Each structure stands twice: as C-alpha cells, then as structure tokens.
PDB file of C-alpha atoms in Angstrom:
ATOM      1  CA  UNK A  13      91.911 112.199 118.520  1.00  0.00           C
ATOM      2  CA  UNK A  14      88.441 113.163 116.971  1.00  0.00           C
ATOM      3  CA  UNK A  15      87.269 111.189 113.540  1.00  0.00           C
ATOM      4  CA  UNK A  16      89.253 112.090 110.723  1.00  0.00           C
ATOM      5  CA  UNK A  17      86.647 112.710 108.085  1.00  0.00           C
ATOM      6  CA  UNK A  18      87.873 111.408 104.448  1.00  0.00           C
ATOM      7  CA  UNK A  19      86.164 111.261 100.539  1.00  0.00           C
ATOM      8  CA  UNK A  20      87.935 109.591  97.706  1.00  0.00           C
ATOM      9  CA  UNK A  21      85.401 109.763  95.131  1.00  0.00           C
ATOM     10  CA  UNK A  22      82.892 107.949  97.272  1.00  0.00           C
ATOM     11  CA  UNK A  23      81.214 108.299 100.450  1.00  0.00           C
ATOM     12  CA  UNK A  24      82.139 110.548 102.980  1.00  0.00           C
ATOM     13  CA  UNK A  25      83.692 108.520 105.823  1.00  0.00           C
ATOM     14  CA  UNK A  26      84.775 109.216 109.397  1.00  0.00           C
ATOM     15  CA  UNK A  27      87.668 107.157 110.825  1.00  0.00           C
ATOM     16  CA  UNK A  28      86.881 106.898 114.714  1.00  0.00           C
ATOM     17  CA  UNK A  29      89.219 106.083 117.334  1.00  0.00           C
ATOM     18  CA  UNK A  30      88.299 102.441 118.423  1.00  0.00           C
ATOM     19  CA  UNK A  31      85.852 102.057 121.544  1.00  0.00           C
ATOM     20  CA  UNK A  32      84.244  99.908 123.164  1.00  0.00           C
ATOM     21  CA  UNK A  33      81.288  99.418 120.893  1.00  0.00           C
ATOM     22  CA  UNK A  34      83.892  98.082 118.279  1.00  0.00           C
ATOM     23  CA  UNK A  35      83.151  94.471 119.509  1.00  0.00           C
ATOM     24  CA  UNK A  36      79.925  94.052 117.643  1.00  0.00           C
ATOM     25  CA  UNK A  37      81.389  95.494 114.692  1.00  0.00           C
ATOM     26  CA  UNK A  38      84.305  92.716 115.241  1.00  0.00           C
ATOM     27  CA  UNK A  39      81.806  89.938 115.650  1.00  0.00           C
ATOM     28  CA  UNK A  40      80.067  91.144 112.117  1.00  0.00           C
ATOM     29  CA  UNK A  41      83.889  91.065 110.306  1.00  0.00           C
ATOM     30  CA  UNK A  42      84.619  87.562 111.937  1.00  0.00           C
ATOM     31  CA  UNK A  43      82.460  85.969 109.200  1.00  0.00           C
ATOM     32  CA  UNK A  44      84.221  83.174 106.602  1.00  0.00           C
ATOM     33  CA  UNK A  45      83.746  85.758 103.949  1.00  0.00           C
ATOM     34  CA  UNK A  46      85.318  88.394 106.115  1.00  0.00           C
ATOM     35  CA  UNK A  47      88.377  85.924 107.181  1.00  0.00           C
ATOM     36  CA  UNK A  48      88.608  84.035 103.941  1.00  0.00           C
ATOM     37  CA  UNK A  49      92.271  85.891 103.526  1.00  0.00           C
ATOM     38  CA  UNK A  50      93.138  85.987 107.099  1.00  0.00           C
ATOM     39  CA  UNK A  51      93.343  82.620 108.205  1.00  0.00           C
ATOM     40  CA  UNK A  52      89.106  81.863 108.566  1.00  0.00           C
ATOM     41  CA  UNK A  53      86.807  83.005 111.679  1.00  0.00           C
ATOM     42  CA  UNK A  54      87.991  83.335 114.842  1.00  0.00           C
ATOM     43  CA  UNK A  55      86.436  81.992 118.243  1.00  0.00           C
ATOM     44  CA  UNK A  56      84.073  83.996 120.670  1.00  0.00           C
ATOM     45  CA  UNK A  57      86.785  84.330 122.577  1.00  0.00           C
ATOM     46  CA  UNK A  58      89.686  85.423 120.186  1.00  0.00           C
ATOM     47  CA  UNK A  59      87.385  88.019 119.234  1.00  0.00           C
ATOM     48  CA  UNK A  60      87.209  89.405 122.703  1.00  0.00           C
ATOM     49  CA  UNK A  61      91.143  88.722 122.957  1.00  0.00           C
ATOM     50  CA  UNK A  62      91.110  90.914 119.482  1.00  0.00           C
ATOM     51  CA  UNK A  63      89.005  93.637 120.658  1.00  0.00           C
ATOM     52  CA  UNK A  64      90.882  93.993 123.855  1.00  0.00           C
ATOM     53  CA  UNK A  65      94.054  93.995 121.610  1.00  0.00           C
ATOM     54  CA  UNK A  66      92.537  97.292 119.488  1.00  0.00           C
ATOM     55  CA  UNK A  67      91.816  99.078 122.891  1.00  0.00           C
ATOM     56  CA  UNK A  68      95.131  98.946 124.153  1.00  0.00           C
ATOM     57  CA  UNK A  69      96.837  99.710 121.131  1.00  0.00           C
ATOM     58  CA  UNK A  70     100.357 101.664 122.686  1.00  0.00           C
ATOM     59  CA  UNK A  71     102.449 102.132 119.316  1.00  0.00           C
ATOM     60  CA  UNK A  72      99.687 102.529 117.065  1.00  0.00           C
ATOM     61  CA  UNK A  73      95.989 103.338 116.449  1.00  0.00           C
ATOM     62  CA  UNK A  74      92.708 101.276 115.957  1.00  0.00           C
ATOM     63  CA  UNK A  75      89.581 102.881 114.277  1.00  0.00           C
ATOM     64  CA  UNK A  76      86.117 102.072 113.231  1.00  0.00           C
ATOM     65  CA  UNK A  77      85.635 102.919 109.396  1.00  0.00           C
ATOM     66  CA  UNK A  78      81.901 105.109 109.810  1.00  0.00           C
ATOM     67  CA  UNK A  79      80.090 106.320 107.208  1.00  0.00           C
ATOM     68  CA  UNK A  80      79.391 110.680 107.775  1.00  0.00           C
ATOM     69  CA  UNK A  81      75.796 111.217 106.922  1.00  0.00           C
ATOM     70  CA  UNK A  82      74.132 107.578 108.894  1.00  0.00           C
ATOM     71  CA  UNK A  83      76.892 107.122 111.603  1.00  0.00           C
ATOM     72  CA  UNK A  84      77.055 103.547 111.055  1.00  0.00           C
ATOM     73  CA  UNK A  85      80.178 101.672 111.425  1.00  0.00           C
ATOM     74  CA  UNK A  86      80.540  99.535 108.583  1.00  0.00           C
ATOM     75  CA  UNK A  87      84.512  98.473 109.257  1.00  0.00           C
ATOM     76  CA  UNK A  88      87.560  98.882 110.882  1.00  0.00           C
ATOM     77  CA  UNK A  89      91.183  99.809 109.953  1.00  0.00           C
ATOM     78  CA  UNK A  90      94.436 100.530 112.067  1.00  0.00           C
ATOM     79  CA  UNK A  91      98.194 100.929 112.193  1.00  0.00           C
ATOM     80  CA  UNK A  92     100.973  99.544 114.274  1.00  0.00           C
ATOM     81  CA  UNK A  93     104.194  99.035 114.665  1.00  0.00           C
ATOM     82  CA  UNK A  94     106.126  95.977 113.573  1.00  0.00           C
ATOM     83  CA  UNK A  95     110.042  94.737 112.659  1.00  0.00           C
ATOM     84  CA  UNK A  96     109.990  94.359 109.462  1.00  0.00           C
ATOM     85  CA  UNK A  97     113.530  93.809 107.741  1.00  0.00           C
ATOM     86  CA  UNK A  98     115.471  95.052 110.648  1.00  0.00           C
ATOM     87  CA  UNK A  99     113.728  98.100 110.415  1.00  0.00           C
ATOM     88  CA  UNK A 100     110.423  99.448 112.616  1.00  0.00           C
ATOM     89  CA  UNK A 101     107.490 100.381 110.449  1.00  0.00           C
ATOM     90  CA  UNK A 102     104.017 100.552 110.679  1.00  0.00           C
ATOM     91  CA  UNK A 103     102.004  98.193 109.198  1.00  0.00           C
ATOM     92  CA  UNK A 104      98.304  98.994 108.002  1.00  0.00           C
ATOM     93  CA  UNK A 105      95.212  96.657 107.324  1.00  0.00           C
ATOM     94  CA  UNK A 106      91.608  96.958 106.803  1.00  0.00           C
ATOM     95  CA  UNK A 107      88.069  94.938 106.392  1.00  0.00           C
ATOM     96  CA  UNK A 108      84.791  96.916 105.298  1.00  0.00           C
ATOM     97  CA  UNK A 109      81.800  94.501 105.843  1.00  0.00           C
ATOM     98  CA  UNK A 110      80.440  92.898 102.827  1.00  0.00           C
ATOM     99  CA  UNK A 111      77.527  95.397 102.233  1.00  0.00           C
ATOM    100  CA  UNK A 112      79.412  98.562 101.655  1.00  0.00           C
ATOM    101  CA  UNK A 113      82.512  96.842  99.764  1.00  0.00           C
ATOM    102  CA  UNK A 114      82.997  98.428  95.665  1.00  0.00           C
ATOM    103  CA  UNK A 115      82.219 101.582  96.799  1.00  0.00           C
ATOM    104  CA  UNK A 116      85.374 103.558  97.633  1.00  0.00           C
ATOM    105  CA  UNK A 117      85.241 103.128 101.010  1.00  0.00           C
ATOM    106  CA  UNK A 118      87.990 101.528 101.977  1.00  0.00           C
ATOM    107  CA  UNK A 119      89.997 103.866  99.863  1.00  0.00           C
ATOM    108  CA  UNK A 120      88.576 106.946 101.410  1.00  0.00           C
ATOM    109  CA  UNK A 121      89.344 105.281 104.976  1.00  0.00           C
ATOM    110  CA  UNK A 122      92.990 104.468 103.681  1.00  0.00           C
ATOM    111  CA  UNK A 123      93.462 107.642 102.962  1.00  0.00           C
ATOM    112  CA  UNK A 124      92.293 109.247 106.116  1.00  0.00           C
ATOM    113  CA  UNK A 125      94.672 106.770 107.585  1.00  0.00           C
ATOM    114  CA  UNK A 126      97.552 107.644 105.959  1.00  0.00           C
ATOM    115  CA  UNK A 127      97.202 111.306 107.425  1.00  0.00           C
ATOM    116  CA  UNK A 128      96.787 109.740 110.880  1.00  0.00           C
ATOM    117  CA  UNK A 129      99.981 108.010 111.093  1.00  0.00           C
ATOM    118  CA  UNK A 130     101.982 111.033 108.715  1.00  0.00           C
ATOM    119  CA  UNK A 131     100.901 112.856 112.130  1.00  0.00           C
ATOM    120  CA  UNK A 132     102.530 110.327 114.582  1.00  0.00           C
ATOM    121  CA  UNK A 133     105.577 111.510 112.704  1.00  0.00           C
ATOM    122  CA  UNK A 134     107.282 107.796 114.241  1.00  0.00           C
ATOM    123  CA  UNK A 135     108.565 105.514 111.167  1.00  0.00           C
ATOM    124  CA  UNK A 136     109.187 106.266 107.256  1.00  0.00           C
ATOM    125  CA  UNK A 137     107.413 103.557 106.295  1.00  0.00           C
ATOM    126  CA  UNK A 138     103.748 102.055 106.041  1.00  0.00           C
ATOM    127  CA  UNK A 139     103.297  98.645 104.599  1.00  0.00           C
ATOM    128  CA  UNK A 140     100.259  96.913 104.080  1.00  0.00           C
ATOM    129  CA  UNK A 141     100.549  92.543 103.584  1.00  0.00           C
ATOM    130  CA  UNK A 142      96.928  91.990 102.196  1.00  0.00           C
ATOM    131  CA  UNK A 143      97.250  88.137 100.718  1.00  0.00           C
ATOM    132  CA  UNK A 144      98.354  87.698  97.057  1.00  0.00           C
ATOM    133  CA  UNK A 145      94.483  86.225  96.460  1.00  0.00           C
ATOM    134  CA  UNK A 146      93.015  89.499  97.756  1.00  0.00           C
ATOM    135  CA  UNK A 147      93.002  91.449  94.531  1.00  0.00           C
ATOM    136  CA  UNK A 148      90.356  94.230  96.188  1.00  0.00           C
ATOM    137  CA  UNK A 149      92.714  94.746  99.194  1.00  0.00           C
ATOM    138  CA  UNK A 150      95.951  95.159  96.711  1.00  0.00           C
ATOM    139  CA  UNK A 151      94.259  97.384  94.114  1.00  0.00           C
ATOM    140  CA  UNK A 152      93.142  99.864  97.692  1.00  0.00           C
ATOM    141  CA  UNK A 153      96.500 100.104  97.508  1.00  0.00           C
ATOM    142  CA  UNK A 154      97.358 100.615  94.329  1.00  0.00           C
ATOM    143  CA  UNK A 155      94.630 103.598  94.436  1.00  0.00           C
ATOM    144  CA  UNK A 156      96.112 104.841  98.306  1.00  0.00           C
ATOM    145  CA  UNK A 157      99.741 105.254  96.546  1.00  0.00           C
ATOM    146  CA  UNK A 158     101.519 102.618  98.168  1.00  0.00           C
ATOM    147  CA  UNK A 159     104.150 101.031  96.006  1.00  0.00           C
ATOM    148  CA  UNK A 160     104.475  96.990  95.352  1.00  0.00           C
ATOM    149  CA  UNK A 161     107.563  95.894  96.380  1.00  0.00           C
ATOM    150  CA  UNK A 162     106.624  92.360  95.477  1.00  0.00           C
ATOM    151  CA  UNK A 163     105.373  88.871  97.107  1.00  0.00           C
ATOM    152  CA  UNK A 164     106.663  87.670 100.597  1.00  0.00           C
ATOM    153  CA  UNK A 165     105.263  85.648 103.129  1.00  0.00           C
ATOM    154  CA  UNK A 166     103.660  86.747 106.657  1.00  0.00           C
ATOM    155  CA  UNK A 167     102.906  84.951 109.541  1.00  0.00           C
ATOM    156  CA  UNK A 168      99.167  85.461 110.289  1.00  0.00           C
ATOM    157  CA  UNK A 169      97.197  84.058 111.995  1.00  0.00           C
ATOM    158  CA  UNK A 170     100.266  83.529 114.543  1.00  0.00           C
ATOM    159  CA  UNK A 171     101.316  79.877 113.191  1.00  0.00           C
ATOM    160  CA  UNK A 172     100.010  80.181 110.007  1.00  0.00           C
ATOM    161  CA  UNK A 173     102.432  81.355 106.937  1.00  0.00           C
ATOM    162  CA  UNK A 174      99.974  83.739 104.407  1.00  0.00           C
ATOM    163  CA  UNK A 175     101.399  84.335 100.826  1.00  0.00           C
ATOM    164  CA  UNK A 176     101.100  88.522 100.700  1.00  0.00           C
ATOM    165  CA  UNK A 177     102.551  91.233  98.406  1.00  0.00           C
ATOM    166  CA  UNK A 178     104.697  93.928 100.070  1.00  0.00           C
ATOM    167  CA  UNK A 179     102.759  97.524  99.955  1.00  0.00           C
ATOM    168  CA  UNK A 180     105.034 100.664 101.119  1.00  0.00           C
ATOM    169  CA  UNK A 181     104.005 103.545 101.071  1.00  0.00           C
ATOM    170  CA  UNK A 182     106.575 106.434 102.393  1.00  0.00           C
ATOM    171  CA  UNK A 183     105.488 108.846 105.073  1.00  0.00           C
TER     172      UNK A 183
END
C-alpha cells in the first residue's frame, strides 16, 4: 500500500507503511515524555522487539505518520486486531513526537487511518484505549468521530493494568 495522504485542518500528512527505517523514529518516541501514558520507556532491546513487532504485523497495519511537503517522519500510528468483549476488533493508537504535537497532526493521521482499515473491510469496530490522563489522545478522538463508551481498564504494558476510556468508532 502507497502513503495515504490526509489534511484535517492542518498539515498535510502521509501515512507510510512501516519500514525498516521506523526504528530511529521508535527510539525518538521511547522518551519518558513519549511513554508517560504507556507504562514509561522501554529498553534498547524492547524497542528492537517493538520494531520487529510493527514489521510483521499479519492482521493489521503499522505506519510512520510523515509530514507531505519535508518527508520527515515525525510519528507513528497503526491498527490491529484484538478480542475485545468476545468480539474481534481492531484497535488503533498513535504517538506524534513532541515537536509537531497541537498541530492537527495526529488528527489528520487518524483520519487517514480510519480509511485504511474501512478498506481491510475485516471487523465493525475500531477502538482506541488512550489512558484516562491523556486528555490530547481522547479529544483526537473526539475530533476523528469515535464515540466514548466510557472508562475500562487495559493491560499495557503486558503486566501492567492502565486506566483508559473506551473509543469506538464504527467502520
């Protein structure tokens, strides 16, 4: 699949299918501003572990959030399957790096990802679990249409229970 180019009152953006250049961009996210919701930095080697993980995505798709006119990769956002209430859904999530965040970019690359997956034509459902202290994550999707089906609790990192809301957005 080519980049899916997306604007949302904001920068153009390109969603690219993940490669193996995404590393570097992984080892600028896996900051403890970047992880502060997700359970704090990872190791050297989790991040390799992760990386691996986004190129061998079967039931799903990784992508590197790039900005049109410079090219430069500036995050990274993806969908996958998971059970979720007895059902299979995708599930979304996102991280643009500090820099380029209040600027519609993560919008305009949640949108673009929303026509990826309606084009996998595979679940109903999208949900997104961003933390109930991540206001910027829940108001993206607020602003990308999903619907708050209210607080529940995920397990991420594996072993570790994060408070989230419930984001579903209907394919």
């Amino acid at each position: 699949m080519a980049g899916m180019d997306a604007r949302e009152n904001g920068p153009e953006v390109r969603i690219e299918p993940w490669s193996e250049d995404g590393l570097a961009l992984l080892r600028k996210i896996n900051t403890p501003e970047m992880k502060r919701h997700l359970g704090g930095p990872e190791t050297d080697a989790q991040v390799s572990a992760r990386h691996q993980r986004y190129l061998d995505v079967s039931r799903g798709r990784m992508f590197q959030v790039v900005l049109a006119r410079s090219g430069e990769a500036v995050g990274s956002i993806g969908f996958w399957e998971r059970v979720w209430h007895g059902e299979t859904v995708y599930e979304t999530g996102w991280s643009v790096l500090p820099p380029h965040q209040g600027r519609g970019i993560a919008v305009a690359a949640a949108t673009a990802l929303v026509s990826a997956v309606r084009a996998e034509a595979g679940h109903r459902y999208l949900h997104a679990f961003p933390s109930v202290g991540n206001p910027a994550s829940n108001a993206i999707c607020r602003r990308v249409g999903f619907t708050l089906l209210g607080p529940c609790e995920i397990e991420f990192p594996p072993g570790c229970v994060m408070h989230s809301n419930d984001w579903r957005l209907e394919l």
